[in-house]
Amino acid sequence: MRGLDDTDRDILRLLLEDARRPYSDIADAVDLSAPAVSDRVERLGEIGLIEGFTLDLDRSMLREGVPVLIELRTRPDTGAVADGIDEAEAVEHVFRTAEGTVLVIAHVDQRNVREFLAEHADLATIEEIDVRLLADSEWTPQLGTGELAPECAECGNTVTTEGETATLDGDVYHFCCQSCQSKFVDRYEELAAGVED
Amino acid sequence: MRGLDDTDRDILRLLLEDARRPYSDIADAVDLSAPAVSDRVERLGEIGLIEGFTLDLDRSMLREGVPVLIELRTRPDTGAVADGIDEAEAVEHVFRTAEGTVLVIAHVDQRNVREFLAEHADLATIEEIDVRLLADSEWTPQLGTGELAPECAECGNTVTTEGETATLDGDVYHFCCQSCQSKFVDRYEELAAGVED
DNA sequence: CCTGAAACGCCTCCGTT
DNA sequence: AACGGAGGCGTTTCAGG
């Protein structure tokens, strides 16, 4: 495993601006060959930094109900509530704060928020609901000067430049060291063997 | 001007999933030819619905400070404050509610939020600041069954399926009817003539 | 507004350094 | 890791309905 270098960051920045830009153009810009860019983009996808290529839409042009901000205070069951709501259509963002508030950005009929919530979450776990109309929202896709910081799948530590990787059933896992990797893989294989019995 | 039809929505949905998907693949899926898909995508870009092609990144893998939610209550000067903050690096989202609260999702050092704000907004206009750590955030790019709803550049009404379009200095404007269009264009040309004098 | 053919350009696989 | 060439697609332009 390698960290992000300046070339990776340049490639990301260029793709952030236009994800359909030809790799050969990017190659010129970062002084590399097109195959090299292709390889790097693939690697950035494999490690999970690039989750995909998508569109930046002007959602204000789509009238799918009123944009609202829903703020929920839940009993300490936040994760499940947040996940359930994220499944719903018309939901664009779900933010979960450290102290247990869930913020939802969605397009719904404001008078039906309660109904909407009832369909996707257990109302009993929700202590407080606050709904506000959104006047405006901006999204700024950009890249800081950040370093790459995946977590070790075994011990949770930050994986540095010299970590290990394993692919199990198509999923990629990162490890801070060889021992964490073998420990994890052994346990995984034991589990897989158990299923077959 | 045409509204969105089902084919447009299918194309958008496919591109949201993978913006680098070949137009020929999309063409197969929606039963059209590749050039027709290309034309439609271009049109969706021209009317401003597609703002661009971009990446979906796992920002938790980039350590650029701590993800925080900043909530601001401002004197009724919300727009300027929101715009100023959106300029800042490390800011991902700015939401503005109807009643004047600004919500900012950013990666900053939590102890320096005040400093951070001072650099990008006039502190005198901010009455209240609330900062919360973010534990988790989900983004689900999706499309409702929404119709296309641009506004008439002249009167502000919603432009229906039979509106007009004009291109002035490379920018595309939409109008609900011919009279709005000619009114706008005349005024524009008068203005342009004034500048030359 | 669409199709179909054809020209052009882009991506990726491979052998090599 | 990256380059360069070659093959195979993908995109776009153009003529025609």
Coordinates of C-alpha atoms (C1' of nucleotides) in Angstrom, one line a residue:
Chain A
M1 CA 0.0 0.0 0.0
R2 CA 1.2 3.4 -1.0
G3 CA 0.1 6.8 0.3
L4 CA -1.2 9.5 -2.0
D5 CA 1.4 11.4 -3.9
D6 CA 1.1 14.7 -5.6
T7 CA 0.3 13.1 -8.9
D8 CA -2.6 11.2 -7.4
R9 CA -3.9 14.4 -6.0
D10 CA -3.6 16.1 -9.3
I11 CA -5.5 13.3 -11.0
L12 CA -8.2 13.4 -8.4
R13 CA -8.5 17.1 -8.8
L14 CA -8.8 16.9 -12.5
L15 CA -11.4 14.1 -12.3
L16 CA -13.3 16.0 -9.7
E17 CA -13.6 18.9 -12.2
D18 CA -14.7 16.6 -15.0
A19 CA -14.9 12.9 -14.4
R20 CA -15.3 12.2 -18.1
R21 CA -12.1 13.9 -19.0
P22 CA -10.0 11.5 -21.2
Y23 CA -7.2 9.8 -19.4
S24 CA -4.8 10.9 -22.1
D25 CA -5.6 14.6 -21.3
I26 CA -4.9 13.9 -17.7
A27 CA -1.7 12.1 -18.6
D28 CA -0.5 15.2 -20.5
A29 CA -1.3 17.4 -17.5
V30 CA 0.5 15.3 -14.9
D31 CA 3.3 14.2 -17.2
L32 CA 2.5 10.6 -17.4
S33 CA 1.3 8.1 -20.0
A34 CA -2.4 7.3 -20.3
P35 CA -2.0 3.7 -19.1
A36 CA -0.2 5.0 -16.0
V37 CA -3.2 7.3 -15.2
S38 CA -5.6 4.4 -15.8
D39 CA -3.6 2.2 -13.4
R40 CA -3.6 4.9 -10.7
V41 CA -7.3 5.6 -11.0
E42 CA -7.9 1.9 -10.7
R43 CA -5.8 1.7 -7.6
L44 CA -7.6 4.7 -6.1
G45 CA -10.8 2.8 -6.7
E46 CA -9.5 -0.5 -5.2
I47 CA -8.5 1.1 -2.0
G48 CA -11.9 2.7 -1.8
L49 CA -11.0 6.4 -2.1
I50 CA -12.8 6.7 -5.3
E51 CA -16.2 5.3 -4.7
G52 CA -17.4 6.0 -8.2
F53 CA -18.0 8.5 -11.0
T54 CA -21.2 10.4 -10.8
L55 CA -23.1 13.5 -11.8
D56 CA -23.3 16.9 -10.2
L57 CA -26.9 17.8 -10.7
D58 CA -28.8 21.1 -10.0
R59 CA -31.4 19.5 -7.9
S60 CA -33.3 22.8 -7.5
M61 CA -34.4 22.2 -11.1
L62 CA -36.1 19.0 -10.2
R63 CA -39.3 19.5 -8.3
E64 CA -39.6 16.4 -6.2
G65 CA -41.2 18.0 -3.2
V66 CA -39.8 20.7 -0.9
P67 CA -36.2 20.5 0.2
V68 CA -36.1 20.1 4.0
L69 CA -33.7 19.7 6.8
I70 CA -34.9 17.2 9.4
E71 CA -33.1 17.1 12.7
L72 CA -33.7 14.0 14.9
R73 CA -32.8 13.4 18.5
T74 CA -32.9 9.7 19.1
R75 CA -32.4 7.3 22.0
P76 CA -28.9 5.9 21.6
D77 CA -29.8 3.8 18.6
T78 CA -28.6 6.4 16.1
G79 CA -26.9 4.1 13.7
A80 CA -30.0 2.0 12.9
V81 CA -32.2 5.0 12.5
A82 CA -29.7 6.7 10.2
D83 CA -29.3 3.6 8.1
G84 CA -33.0 3.1 7.7
I85 CA -33.6 6.6 6.6
D86 CA -30.8 6.5 4.1
E87 CA -32.6 3.7 2.3
A88 CA -35.5 6.0 1.6
E89 CA -35.9 7.6 -1.7
A90 CA -35.8 11.4 -1.8
V91 CA -33.1 11.3 0.9
E92 CA -29.9 12.9 -0.2
H93 CA -27.8 13.2 2.9
V94 CA -27.7 11.7 6.3
F95 CA -25.3 13.2 8.8
R96 CA -24.8 11.7 12.3
T97 CA -23.2 13.8 15.0
A98 CA -21.0 12.4 17.7
E99 CA -23.6 13.1 20.4
G100 CA -26.3 11.3 18.6
T101 CA -28.3 13.8 16.5
V102 CA -29.2 12.7 13.0
L103 CA -29.6 15.3 10.3
V104 CA -31.4 14.4 7.1
I105 CA -31.5 16.4 3.9
A106 CA -34.4 15.3 1.8
H107 CA -37.1 16.3 -0.6
V108 CA -40.5 15.6 1.0
D109 CA -43.8 17.2 1.4
Q110 CA -43.2 19.2 4.6
R111 CA -46.6 18.3 6.1
N112 CA -45.9 14.7 5.7
V113 CA -42.5 14.4 7.4
R114 CA -44.0 12.4 10.3
E115 CA -45.5 10.0 7.9
F116 CA -42.3 9.8 5.9
L117 CA -40.3 9.0 9.1
A118 CA -42.8 6.4 10.2
E119 CA -42.2 4.5 7.0
H120 CA -38.4 4.3 7.4
A121 CA -37.7 4.4 11.1
D122 CA -39.1 3.3 14.4
L123 CA -40.8 6.4 15.8
A124 CA -40.4 5.0 19.3
T125 CA -36.7 5.6 19.1
I126 CA -37.1 9.2 18.1
E127 CA -37.4 11.7 20.9
E128 CA -37.5 14.9 19.0
I129 CA -38.1 16.1 15.5
D130 CA -37.3 19.4 14.1
V131 CA -38.1 20.2 10.5
R132 CA -36.8 23.3 8.6
L133 CA -37.3 24.4 5.0
L134 CA -34.1 24.7 3.0
A135 CA -33.7 27.9 1.0
D136 CA -30.4 27.0 -0.7
S137 CA -27.7 24.4 -0.7
E138 CA -24.2 24.4 -2.1
W139 CA -22.0 21.4 -2.7
T140 CA -18.3 22.0 -3.3
P141 CA -16.4 18.9 -4.4
Q142 CA -12.8 19.6 -3.6
L143 CA -9.7 18.1 -2.3
G144 CA -7.6 19.3 0.6
T145 CA -4.0 18.5 0.9
G146 CA -5.0 15.4 2.8
E147 CA -3.0 12.2 3.1
L148 CA -4.5 8.8 2.6
A149 CA -5.6 7.3 5.9
P150 CA -7.4 3.9 5.7
E151 CA -7.8 1.9 8.9
C152 CA -6.4 -1.5 9.6
A153 CA -9.3 -4.1 9.3
E154 CA -7.8 -6.0 12.2
C155 CA -6.7 -3.6 14.8
G156 CA -8.2 -0.3 13.7
N157 CA -4.9 1.6 13.6
T158 CA -4.2 4.0 10.8
V159 CA -2.5 2.2 7.9
T160 CA 0.7 4.0 6.9
T161 CA 2.7 3.9 3.7
E162 CA 3.9 0.4 4.3
G163 CA 0.8 -1.6 5.0
E164 CA -0.6 -4.8 3.5
T165 CA -3.7 -5.6 1.4
A166 CA -5.8 -8.7 1.0
T167 CA -8.7 -9.4 -1.3
L168 CA -11.3 -11.8 0.1
D169 CA -14.4 -12.6 -2.0
G170 CA -13.8 -9.5 -4.1
D171 CA -13.6 -7.1 -1.2
V172 CA -10.3 -5.3 -0.4
Y173 CA -9.1 -5.1 3.1
H174 CA -6.2 -3.0 4.5
F175 CA -3.8 -3.9 7.3
C176 CA -1.2 -2.1 9.2
C177 CA 1.2 -5.1 9.2
Q178 CA 1.6 -8.7 8.1
S179 CA 0.5 -10.2 11.5
C180 CA -2.8 -8.3 11.4
Q181 CA -3.3 -9.5 7.9
S182 CA -2.7 -13.2 8.6
K183 CA -4.7 -13.0 11.7
F184 CA -7.7 -11.6 9.8
V185 CA -7.3 -13.9 6.9
D186 CA -7.1 -17.0 9.1
R187 CA -10.2 -16.0 11.0
Y188 CA -12.0 -15.2 7.7
E189 CA -11.1 -18.6 6.3
E190 CA -12.2 -20.4 9.5
L191 CA -15.5 -18.6 9.2
A192 CA -15.9 -19.5 5.6
A193 CA -15.1 -23.2 6.3
G194 CA -17.7 -23.2 9.1
V195 CA -20.4 -22.1 6.7
E196 CA -19.7 -24.9 4.3
D197 CA -20.2 -27.6 7.1
Chain B
M1 CA -37.9 23.7 -24.3
R2 CA -38.9 20.2 -23.4
G3 CA -39.6 18.7 -20.1
L4 CA -37.8 15.6 -18.8
D5 CA -39.1 12.4 -20.3
D6 CA -38.6 8.9 -19.0
T7 CA -35.7 8.3 -21.2
D8 CA -33.9 11.4 -19.8
R9 CA -34.5 10.1 -16.3
D10 CA -33.1 6.7 -17.2
I11 CA -30.0 8.3 -18.7
L12 CA -29.5 10.4 -15.6
R13 CA -30.0 7.5 -13.4
L14 CA -27.4 5.4 -15.3
L15 CA -24.9 8.3 -15.3
L16 CA -25.5 8.9 -11.6
E17 CA -24.4 5.3 -11.0
D18 CA -21.4 5.6 -13.2
A19 CA -20.7 8.8 -15.0
R20 CA -18.0 7.1 -17.1
R21 CA -20.3 4.6 -18.5
P22 CA -20.1 4.5 -22.3
Y23 CA -22.9 6.2 -24.1
S24 CA -23.3 3.1 -26.3
D25 CA -24.1 1.1 -23.2
I26 CA -26.7 3.6 -22.1
A27 CA -28.0 3.6 -25.6
D28 CA -28.7 -0.1 -25.4
A29 CA -30.3 0.2 -22.0
V30 CA -32.7 3.0 -23.1
D31 CA -33.2 1.7 -26.7
L32 CA -31.7 4.6 -28.5
S33 CA -28.6 5.1 -30.6
A34 CA -25.3 6.4 -29.0
P35 CA -25.5 9.7 -30.8
A36 CA -29.0 10.3 -29.5
V37 CA -27.8 9.7 -25.9
S38 CA -24.9 12.0 -26.5
D39 CA -27.4 14.7 -27.8
R40 CA -29.6 14.3 -24.8
V41 CA -26.8 14.5 -22.3
E42 CA -25.6 17.6 -24.0
R43 CA -29.0 19.2 -23.8
L44 CA -29.3 18.3 -20.1
G45 CA -26.0 20.1 -19.6
E46 CA -27.1 23.1 -21.6
I47 CA -30.2 23.7 -19.6
G48 CA -28.1 23.4 -16.4
L49 CA -29.5 20.3 -15.0
I50 CA -26.3 18.4 -15.3
E51 CA -23.7 20.7 -13.8
G52 CA -20.9 18.4 -14.5
F53 CA -19.3 15.0 -14.1
T54 CA -17.5 14.4 -10.9
L55 CA -16.2 11.8 -8.4
D56 CA -17.8 10.3 -5.4
L57 CA -14.9 10.2 -2.9
D58 CA -14.7 8.5 0.5
R59 CA -13.7 11.7 2.3
S60 CA -13.3 9.8 5.6
M61 CA -10.1 8.4 4.0
L62 CA -8.6 11.8 3.6
R63 CA -7.5 13.2 6.9
E64 CA -8.0 16.9 6.5
G65 CA -9.0 17.7 10.0
V66 CA -12.1 16.6 11.8
P67 CA -15.5 16.6 10.1
V68 CA -17.7 19.1 11.8
L69 CA -21.2 20.5 11.5
I70 CA -21.2 24.3 12.1
E71 CA -24.6 25.9 12.7
L72 CA -24.8 29.7 12.4
R73 CA -27.6 32.0 13.2
T74 CA -27.0 35.3 11.4
R75 CA -28.6 38.7 11.2
P76 CA -30.6 38.7 8.0
D77 CA -27.6 38.7 5.8
T78 CA -27.5 35.0 5.3
G79 CA -26.8 34.9 1.6
A80 CA -23.5 36.8 1.9
V81 CA -22.3 34.8 4.8
A82 CA -23.2 31.5 3.1
D83 CA -21.4 32.5 -0.1
G84 CA -18.3 33.6 1.7
I85 CA -18.0 30.4 3.6
D86 CA -18.6 28.3 0.5
E87 CA -15.4 29.9 -0.9
A88 CA -13.3 28.3 1.8
E89 CA -11.4 25.2 1.3
A90 CA -12.3 22.3 3.5
V91 CA -16.0 23.2 3.1
E92 CA -18.1 20.5 1.5
H93 CA -21.7 21.7 2.0
V94 CA -23.5 24.8 2.9
F95 CA -27.2 24.6 3.6
R96 CA -29.3 27.7 4.2
T97 CA -32.7 27.3 5.8
A98 CA -35.7 29.4 5.0
E99 CA -35.6 31.1 8.4
G100 CA -31.9 32.2 8.1
T101 CA -29.8 29.5 9.7
V102 CA -26.7 28.4 7.9
L103 CA -25.4 24.9 8.2
V104 CA -21.9 24.1 7.1
I105 CA -20.3 20.7 6.7
A106 CA -16.5 21.1 6.7
H107 CA -13.3 19.5 7.8
V108 CA -11.5 21.7 10.3
D109 CA -9.7 21.7 13.5
Q110 CA -12.5 21.9 16.0
R111 CA -10.7 24.3 18.3
N112 CA -10.2 26.7 15.5
V113 CA -13.7 27.1 14.2
R114 CA -13.9 30.7 15.3
E115 CA -10.6 31.5 13.6
F116 CA -11.8 29.7 10.5
L117 CA -15.0 31.6 10.4
A118 CA -13.3 34.9 11.0
E119 CA -11.3 34.4 7.8
H120 CA -14.3 33.8 5.6
A121 CA -17.2 35.7 7.1
D122 CA -17.9 38.9 9.0
L123 CA -18.2 37.8 12.6
A124 CA -20.3 40.8 13.4
T125 CA -23.2 39.4 11.4
I126 CA -23.1 36.1 13.2
E127 CA -25.2 35.9 16.3
E128 CA -24.7 32.4 17.4
I129 CA -22.4 29.5 16.6
D130 CA -22.9 25.9 17.3
V131 CA -20.3 23.3 16.5
R132 CA -20.8 19.6 16.5
L133 CA -18.5 16.7 15.6
L134 CA -19.7 14.5 12.9
A135 CA -19.6 10.7 13.4
D136 CA -20.8 9.7 10.1
S137 CA -22.2 10.9 6.8
E138 CA -24.0 9.3 3.9
W139 CA -24.5 10.7 0.5
T140 CA -27.1 9.1 -1.8
P141 CA -27.2 10.7 -5.2
Q142 CA -30.6 9.9 -6.6
L143 CA -33.3 11.0 -8.8
G144 CA -36.9 11.3 -7.9
T145 CA -39.6 11.2 -10.4
G146 CA -39.3 14.9 -10.6
E147 CA -40.1 17.0 -13.6
L148 CA -37.9 19.7 -15.0
A149 CA -38.7 23.0 -13.5
P150 CA -36.6 25.9 -14.6
E151 CA -37.7 29.5 -13.9
C152 CA -38.5 32.1 -16.5
A153 CA -35.6 34.5 -16.5
E154 CA -38.0 37.4 -17.1
C155 CA -41.0 36.9 -14.8
G156 CA -39.8 34.0 -12.5
N157 CA -42.7 31.7 -13.3
T158 CA -42.1 28.0 -13.8
V159 CA -41.3 27.2 -17.4
T160 CA -43.6 24.5 -18.8
T161 CA -43.2 22.2 -21.6
E162 CA -43.7 24.9 -24.2
G163 CA -41.4 27.6 -23.2
E164 CA -38.7 29.5 -25.1
T165 CA -34.9 29.7 -25.0
A166 CA -32.3 32.3 -25.9
T167 CA -28.5 32.1 -25.9
L168 CA -26.8 35.4 -25.0
D169 CA -23.1 35.6 -24.9
G170 CA -22.9 31.8 -24.4
D171 CA -25.4 31.7 -21.5
V172 CA -28.7 29.9 -21.9
Y173 CA -31.8 31.6 -20.6
H174 CA -35.3 30.1 -20.3
F175 CA -38.6 31.9 -20.7
C176 CA -42.2 30.9 -20.1
C177 CA -43.4 32.6 -23.3
Q178 CA -42.3 34.6 -26.3
S179 CA -43.2 38.0 -24.8
C180 CA -41.0 37.4 -21.8
Q181 CA -38.2 36.3 -24.1
S182 CA -38.3 39.4 -26.4
K183 CA -38.6 41.7 -23.4
F184 CA -35.5 40.2 -21.8
V185 CA -33.5 40.1 -25.0
D186 CA -34.4 43.7 -25.8
R187 CA -33.3 44.9 -22.4
Y188 CA -30.1 42.8 -22.6
E189 CA -29.2 44.3 -26.0
E190 CA -29.9 47.8 -24.8
L191 CA -27.6 47.2 -21.9
A192 CA -24.9 45.8 -24.1
A193 CA -25.2 48.8 -26.4
G194 CA -24.9 51.1 -23.4
V195 CA -21.6 49.5 -22.4
E196 CA -20.1 50.1 -25.8
D197 CA -20.7 53.8 -25.6
Chain C
dC1 C1' -35.5 14.2 -33.0
dC2 C1' -33.7 10.2 -34.4
dT3 C1' -30.8 6.5 -37.1
dG4 C1' -26.8 4.3 -39.4
dA5 C1' -22.2 4.4 -41.3
dA6 C1' -17.7 5.9 -41.0
dA7 C1' -13.7 8.5 -39.3
dC8 C1' -11.5 9.7 -35.4
dG9 C1' -9.9 9.4 -30.8
dC10 C1' -9.5 6.9 -26.5
dC11 C1' -8.7 3.1 -23.4
dT12 C1' -6.4 -1.0 -22.1
dC13 C1' -3.6 -5.1 -22.7
dC14 C1' 1.3 -6.5 -23.2
dG15 C1' 6.0 -6.8 -23.7
dT16 C1' 9.7 -4.1 -22.3
dT17 C1' 12.8 -1.1 -19.5
Chain D
dA1 C1' 6.0 1.7 -11.6
dA2 C1' 5.9 3.5 -16.1
dC3 C1' 6.4 3.6 -21.4
dG4 C1' 5.0 2.7 -26.2
dG5 C1' 2.7 0.2 -29.6
dA6 C1' -1.3 -2.2 -31.2
dG7 C1' -5.9 -3.8 -31.1
dG8 C1' -10.5 -3.0 -30.0
dC9 C1' -14.1 0.0 -28.5
dG10 C1' -16.5 4.4 -27.8
dT11 C1' -17.7 8.8 -29.5
dT12 C1' -18.9 12.1 -32.8
dT13 C1' -19.9 13.9 -37.1
dC14 C1' -22.6 13.8 -41.1
dA15 C1' -26.2 12.7 -44.4
dG16 C1' -30.8 11.3 -44.6
dG17 C1' -35.6 10.4 -42.8

